[in-house]
CSV table of C-alpha atoms in Angstrom, one decimal:
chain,number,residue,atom,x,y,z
J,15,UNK,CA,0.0,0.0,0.0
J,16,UNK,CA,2.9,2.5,1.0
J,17,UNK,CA,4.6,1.2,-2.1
J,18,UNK,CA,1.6,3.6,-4.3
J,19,UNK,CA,1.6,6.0,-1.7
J,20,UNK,CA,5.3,6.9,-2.3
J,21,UNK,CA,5.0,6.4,-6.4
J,22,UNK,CA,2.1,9.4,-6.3
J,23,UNK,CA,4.6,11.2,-4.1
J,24,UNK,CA,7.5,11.1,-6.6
J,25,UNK,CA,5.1,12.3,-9.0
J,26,UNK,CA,3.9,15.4,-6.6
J,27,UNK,CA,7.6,16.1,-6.0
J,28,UNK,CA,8.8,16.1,-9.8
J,29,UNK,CA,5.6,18.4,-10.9
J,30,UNK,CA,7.0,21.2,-7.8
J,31,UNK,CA,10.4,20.9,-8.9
J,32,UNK,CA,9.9,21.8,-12.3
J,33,UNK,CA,6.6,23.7,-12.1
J,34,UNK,CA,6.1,26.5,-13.9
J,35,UNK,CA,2.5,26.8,-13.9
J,36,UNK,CA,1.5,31.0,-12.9
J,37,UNK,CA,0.6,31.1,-9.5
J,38,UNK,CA,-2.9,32.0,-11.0
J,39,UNK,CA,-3.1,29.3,-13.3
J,40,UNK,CA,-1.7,26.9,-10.7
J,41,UNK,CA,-4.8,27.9,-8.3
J,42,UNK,CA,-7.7,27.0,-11.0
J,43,UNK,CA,-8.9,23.8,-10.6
J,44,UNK,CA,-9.0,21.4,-13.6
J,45,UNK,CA,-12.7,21.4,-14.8
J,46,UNK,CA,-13.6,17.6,-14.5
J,47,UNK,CA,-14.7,15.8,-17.4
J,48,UNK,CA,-15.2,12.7,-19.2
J,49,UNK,CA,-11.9,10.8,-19.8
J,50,UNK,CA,-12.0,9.8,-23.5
J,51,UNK,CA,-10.3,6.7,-24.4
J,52,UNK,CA,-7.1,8.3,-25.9
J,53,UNK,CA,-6.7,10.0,-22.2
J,54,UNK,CA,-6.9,7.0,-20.7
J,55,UNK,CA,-4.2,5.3,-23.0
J,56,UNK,CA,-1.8,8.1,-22.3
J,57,UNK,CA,-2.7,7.8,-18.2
J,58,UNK,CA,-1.9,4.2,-18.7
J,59,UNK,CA,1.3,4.4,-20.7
J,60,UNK,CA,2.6,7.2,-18.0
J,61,UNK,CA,1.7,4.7,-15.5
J,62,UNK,CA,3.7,2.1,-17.4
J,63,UNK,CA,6.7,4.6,-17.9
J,64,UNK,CA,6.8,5.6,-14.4
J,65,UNK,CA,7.2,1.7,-12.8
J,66,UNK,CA,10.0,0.9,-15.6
J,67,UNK,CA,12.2,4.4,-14.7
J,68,UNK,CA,11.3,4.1,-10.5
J,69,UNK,CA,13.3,2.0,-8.1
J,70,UNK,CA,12.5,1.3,-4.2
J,71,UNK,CA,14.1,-0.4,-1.4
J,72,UNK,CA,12.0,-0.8,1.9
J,73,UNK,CA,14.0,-2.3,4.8
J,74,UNK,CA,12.2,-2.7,8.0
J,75,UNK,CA,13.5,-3.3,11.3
J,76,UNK,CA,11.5,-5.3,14.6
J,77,UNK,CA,11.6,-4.6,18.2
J,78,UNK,CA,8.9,-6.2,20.0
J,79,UNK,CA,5.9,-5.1,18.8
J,80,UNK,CA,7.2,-1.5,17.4
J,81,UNK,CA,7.9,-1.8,13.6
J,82,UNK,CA,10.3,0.7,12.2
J,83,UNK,CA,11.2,1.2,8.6
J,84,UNK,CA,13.6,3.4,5.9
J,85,UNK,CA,12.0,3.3,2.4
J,86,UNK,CA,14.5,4.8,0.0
J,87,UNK,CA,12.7,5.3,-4.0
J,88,UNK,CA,14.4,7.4,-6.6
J,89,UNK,CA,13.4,7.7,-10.5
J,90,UNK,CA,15.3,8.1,-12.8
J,91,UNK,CA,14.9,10.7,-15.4
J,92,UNK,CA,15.0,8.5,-18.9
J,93,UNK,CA,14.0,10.4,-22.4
J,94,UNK,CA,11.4,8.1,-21.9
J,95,UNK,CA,9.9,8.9,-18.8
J,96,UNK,CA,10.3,12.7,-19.4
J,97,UNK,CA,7.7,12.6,-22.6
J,98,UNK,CA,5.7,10.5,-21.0
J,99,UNK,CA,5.6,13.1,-17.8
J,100,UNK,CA,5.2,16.1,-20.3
J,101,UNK,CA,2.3,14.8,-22.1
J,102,UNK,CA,0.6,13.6,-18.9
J,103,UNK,CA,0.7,16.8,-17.3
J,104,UNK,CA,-0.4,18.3,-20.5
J,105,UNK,CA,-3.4,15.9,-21.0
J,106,UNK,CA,-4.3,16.6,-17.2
J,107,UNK,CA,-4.1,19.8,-17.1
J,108,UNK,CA,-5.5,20.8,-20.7
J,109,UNK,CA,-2.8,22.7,-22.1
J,110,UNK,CA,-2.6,24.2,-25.3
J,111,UNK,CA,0.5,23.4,-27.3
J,112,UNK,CA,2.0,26.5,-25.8
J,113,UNK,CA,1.5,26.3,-22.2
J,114,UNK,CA,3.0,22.3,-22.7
J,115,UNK,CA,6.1,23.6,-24.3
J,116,UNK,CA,7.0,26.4,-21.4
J,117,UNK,CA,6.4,23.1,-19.0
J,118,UNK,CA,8.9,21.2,-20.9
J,119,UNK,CA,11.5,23.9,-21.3
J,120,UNK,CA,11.6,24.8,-17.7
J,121,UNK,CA,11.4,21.2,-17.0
J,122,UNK,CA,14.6,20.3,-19.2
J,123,UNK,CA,16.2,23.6,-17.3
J,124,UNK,CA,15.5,22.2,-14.2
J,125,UNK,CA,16.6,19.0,-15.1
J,126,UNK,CA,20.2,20.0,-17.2
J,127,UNK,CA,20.8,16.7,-18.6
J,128,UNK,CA,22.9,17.8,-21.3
J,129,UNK,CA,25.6,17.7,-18.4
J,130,UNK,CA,24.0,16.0,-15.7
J,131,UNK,CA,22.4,12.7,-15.0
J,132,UNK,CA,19.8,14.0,-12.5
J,133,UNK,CA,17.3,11.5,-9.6
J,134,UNK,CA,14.6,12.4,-8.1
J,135,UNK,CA,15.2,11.0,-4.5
J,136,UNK,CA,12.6,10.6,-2.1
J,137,UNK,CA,13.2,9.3,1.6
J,138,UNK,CA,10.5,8.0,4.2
J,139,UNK,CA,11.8,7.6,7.4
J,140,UNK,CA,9.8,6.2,10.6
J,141,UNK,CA,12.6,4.5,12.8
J,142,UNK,CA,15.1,7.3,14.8
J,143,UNK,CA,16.7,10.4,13.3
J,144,UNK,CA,19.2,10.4,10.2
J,145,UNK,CA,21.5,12.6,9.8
J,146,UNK,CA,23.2,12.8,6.0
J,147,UNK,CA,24.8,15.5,5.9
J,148,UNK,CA,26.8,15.8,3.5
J,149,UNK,CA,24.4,14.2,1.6
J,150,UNK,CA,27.0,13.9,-0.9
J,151,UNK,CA,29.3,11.4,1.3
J,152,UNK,CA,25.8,9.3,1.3
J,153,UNK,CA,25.0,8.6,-2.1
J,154,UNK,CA,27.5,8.0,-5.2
J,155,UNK,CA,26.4,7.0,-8.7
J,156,UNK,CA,27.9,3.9,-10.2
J,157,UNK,CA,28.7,3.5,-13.8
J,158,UNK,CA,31.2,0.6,-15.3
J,159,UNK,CA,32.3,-0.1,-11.9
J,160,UNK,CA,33.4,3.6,-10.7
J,161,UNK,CA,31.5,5.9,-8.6
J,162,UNK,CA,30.7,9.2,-8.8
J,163,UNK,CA,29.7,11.6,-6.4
J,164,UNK,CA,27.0,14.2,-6.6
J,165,UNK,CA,28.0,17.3,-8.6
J,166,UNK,CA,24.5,19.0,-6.6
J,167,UNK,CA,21.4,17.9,-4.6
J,168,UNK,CA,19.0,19.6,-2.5
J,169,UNK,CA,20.7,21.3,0.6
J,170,UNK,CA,17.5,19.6,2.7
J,171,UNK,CA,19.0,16.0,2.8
J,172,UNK,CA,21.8,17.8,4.9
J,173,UNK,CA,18.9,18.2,7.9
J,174,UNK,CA,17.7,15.7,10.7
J,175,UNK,CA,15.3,13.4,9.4
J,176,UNK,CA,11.6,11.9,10.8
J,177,UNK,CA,9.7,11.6,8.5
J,178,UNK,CA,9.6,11.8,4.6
J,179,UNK,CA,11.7,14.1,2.3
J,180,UNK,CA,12.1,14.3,-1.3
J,181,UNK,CA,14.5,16.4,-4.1
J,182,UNK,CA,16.5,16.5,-6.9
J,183,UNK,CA,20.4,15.0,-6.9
J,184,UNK,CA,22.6,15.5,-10.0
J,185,UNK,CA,25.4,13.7,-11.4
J,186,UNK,CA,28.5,14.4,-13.9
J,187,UNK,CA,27.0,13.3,-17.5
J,188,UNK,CA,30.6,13.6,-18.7
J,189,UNK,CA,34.2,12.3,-17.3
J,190,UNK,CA,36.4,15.2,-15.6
J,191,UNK,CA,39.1,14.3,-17.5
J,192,UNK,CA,38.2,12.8,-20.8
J,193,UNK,CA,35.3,14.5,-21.7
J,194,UNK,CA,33.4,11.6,-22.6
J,195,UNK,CA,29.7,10.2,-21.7
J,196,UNK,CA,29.6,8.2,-18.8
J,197,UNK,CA,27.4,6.1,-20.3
J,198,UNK,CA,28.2,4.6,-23.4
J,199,UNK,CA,26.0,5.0,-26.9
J,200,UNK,CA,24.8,1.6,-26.0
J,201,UNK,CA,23.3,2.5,-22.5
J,202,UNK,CA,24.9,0.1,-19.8
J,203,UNK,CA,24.0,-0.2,-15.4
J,204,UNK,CA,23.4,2.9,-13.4
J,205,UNK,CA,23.8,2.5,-9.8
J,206,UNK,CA,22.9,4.5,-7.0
J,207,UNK,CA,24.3,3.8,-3.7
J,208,UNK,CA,23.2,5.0,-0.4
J,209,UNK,CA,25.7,4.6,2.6
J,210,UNK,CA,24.1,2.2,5.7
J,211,UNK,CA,25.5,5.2,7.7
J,212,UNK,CA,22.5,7.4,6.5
J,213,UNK,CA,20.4,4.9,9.0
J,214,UNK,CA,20.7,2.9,12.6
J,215,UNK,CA,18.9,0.7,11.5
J,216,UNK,CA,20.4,-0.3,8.2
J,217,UNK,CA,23.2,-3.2,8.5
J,218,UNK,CA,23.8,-3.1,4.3
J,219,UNK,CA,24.2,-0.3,2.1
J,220,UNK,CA,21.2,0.3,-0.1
J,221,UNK,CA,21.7,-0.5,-4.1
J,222,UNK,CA,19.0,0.8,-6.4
J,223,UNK,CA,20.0,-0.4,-10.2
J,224,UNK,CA,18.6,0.8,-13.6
J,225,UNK,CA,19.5,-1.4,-16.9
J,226,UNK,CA,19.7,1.9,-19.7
J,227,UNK,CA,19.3,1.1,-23.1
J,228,UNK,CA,20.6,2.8,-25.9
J,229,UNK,CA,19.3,6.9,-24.9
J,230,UNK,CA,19.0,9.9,-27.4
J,231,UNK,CA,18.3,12.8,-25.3
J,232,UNK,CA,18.9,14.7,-28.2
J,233,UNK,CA,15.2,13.9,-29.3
J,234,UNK,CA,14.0,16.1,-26.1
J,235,UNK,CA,15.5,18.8,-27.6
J,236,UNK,CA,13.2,20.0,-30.4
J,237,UNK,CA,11.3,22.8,-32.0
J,238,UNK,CA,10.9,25.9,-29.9
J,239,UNK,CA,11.9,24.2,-26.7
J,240,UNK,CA,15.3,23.2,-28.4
J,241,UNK,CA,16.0,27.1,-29.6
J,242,UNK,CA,15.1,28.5,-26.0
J,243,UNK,CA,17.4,26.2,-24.3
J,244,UNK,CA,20.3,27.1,-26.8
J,245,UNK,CA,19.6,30.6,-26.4
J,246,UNK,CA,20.1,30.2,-22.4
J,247,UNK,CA,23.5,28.0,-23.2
J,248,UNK,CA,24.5,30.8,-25.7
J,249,UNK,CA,23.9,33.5,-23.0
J,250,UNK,CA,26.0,31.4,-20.4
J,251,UNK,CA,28.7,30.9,-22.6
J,252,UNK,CA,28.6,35.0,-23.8
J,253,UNK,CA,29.2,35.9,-20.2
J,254,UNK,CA,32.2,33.3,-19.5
J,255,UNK,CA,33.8,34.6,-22.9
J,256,UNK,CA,33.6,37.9,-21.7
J,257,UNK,CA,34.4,37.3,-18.2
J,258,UNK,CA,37.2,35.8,-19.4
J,259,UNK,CA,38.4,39.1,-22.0
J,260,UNK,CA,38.1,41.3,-19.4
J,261,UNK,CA,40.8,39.0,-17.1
J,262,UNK,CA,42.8,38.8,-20.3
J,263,UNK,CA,42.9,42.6,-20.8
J,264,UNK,CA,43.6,42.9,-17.2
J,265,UNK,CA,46.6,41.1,-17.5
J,266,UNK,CA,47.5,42.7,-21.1
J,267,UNK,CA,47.7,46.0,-19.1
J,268,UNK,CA,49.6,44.7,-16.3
J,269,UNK,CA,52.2,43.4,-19.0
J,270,UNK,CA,52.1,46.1,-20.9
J,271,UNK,CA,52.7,48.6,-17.7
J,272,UNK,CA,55.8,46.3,-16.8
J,273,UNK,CA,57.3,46.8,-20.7
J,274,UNK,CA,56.9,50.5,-19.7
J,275,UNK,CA,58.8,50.3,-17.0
J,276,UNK,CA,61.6,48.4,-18.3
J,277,UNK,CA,61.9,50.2,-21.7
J,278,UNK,CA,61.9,53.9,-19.8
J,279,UNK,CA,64.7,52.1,-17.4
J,280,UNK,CA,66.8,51.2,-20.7
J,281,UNK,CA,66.4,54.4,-21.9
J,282,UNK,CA,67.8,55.9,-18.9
J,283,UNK,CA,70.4,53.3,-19.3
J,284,UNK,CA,71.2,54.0,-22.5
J,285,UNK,CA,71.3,57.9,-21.7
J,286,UNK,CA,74.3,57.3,-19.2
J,287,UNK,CA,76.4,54.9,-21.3
């Protein structure tokens, strides 16, 4: 029962994280109608999507008659799964072909996979506080038997737990060094590994694995959606460029103060010889 509970919450948690619904819109209430058949397939297929892209663990512990648990879920964020979210949402909420693609841009913003490999972790806790922070020593993605540890995640995992909690952690896309995907064209196993230490009550580490087939997350990147998300790369990247001109000039008029000095100090040299 607490295993649906938790799926609808994942669901809650990824629609706030990436919601960008007006605050006016966002307070209407979704006139309730008739489902036609073709919403029903695409509720379905979403439902289908979201079991093949989530992964749970539920360890319980027993003392005497008190029952204490850490579920640990995360989903993760396939091209897959992210249509199949957009168009839900859009079917739900009747939007027009507009209001569906400012969703998915500010979804794919929020998301940044064209450098990270982002979860959606959600935590329910009922056995004695945990305490994660750094939330980062806690969990470490494994690809190709190396780990990785989180580039970002939300700054709440850090905080004493009771209870349940849920938010975003992100992961390199790309090797430091190389350059190159983390996962090959091919797909391979993603891991996610959270420390025992996050819990008293855990005697294991807990291993949640994903089997990725071959991915194009170019395809999420089309039409206007695509040119929006450029534009904000191409924005990013003006800045750095001239960031990095005005160090460079900076320096060019440091050098060029020092060739001052030393040519007025030949000079004088040159004067006396």
């Amino acid at each position: 029962m607490r295993m649906k509970k938790t799926a609808a919450i994942l669901l809650a948690a990824v629609f706030a994280s990436v919601c960008v619904l007006s605050a006016g819109f966002a307070a209407e209430k979704t006139p309730k109608v008739k489902e036609s058949k073709q919403t029903k397939q695409l509720r379905s297929n979403f439902q289908s999507v979201m079991h093949r892209w989530i992964r749970s663990s539920d360890k319980k512990y027993e003392e005497g008659s008190q029952t204490s648990y850490v579920e640990v879920q995360a989903v993760y964020f396939s091209p897959d799964y992210i249509e199949a979210h957009v168009q839900d949402q859009a079917q739900k909420n009747l939007w027009t072909q507009q209001e569906m693609e400012d969703y998915k841009y500010k979804y794919l913003q929020t998301l940044q996979l064209d450098k990270m490999i982002p979860f959606l972790v959600y935590i329910d806790n009922s056995a004695s506080s945990m305490h994660m922070a750094p939330f980062d020593n806690i969990v470490k993605m494994r690809i190709g038997g190396k780990t990785y540890k989180a580039v970002d995640y939300d700054k709440r995992f850090n905080f004493r737990l009771m209870g349940e909690i849920e938010g975003l952690v992100f992961f390199p896309r790309y090797d430091e060094k190389t350059g190159k995907p983390l996962l090959s064209e091919n797909g391979g196993t993603v891991q996610l590994e959270f420390n025992s230490f996050m819990s008293p009550i855990l005697r294991n580490n807990i291993t949640l694995i994903w089997s990725v087939g071959k991915e194009d997350i170019n395809r999420l990147y089309a039409g206007k959606t695509a040119a929006r998300l450029e534009s904000d790369r191409l924005v990013e990247r003006l800045g750095r460029l001239k960031k990095d001109k005005e160090a460079l000039d900076a320096k060019a008029g440091t050098i060029q103060q020092e060739i001052n000095t030393i040519q007025k100090r030949l000079d004088d040299l040159q004067k006396n010889m």
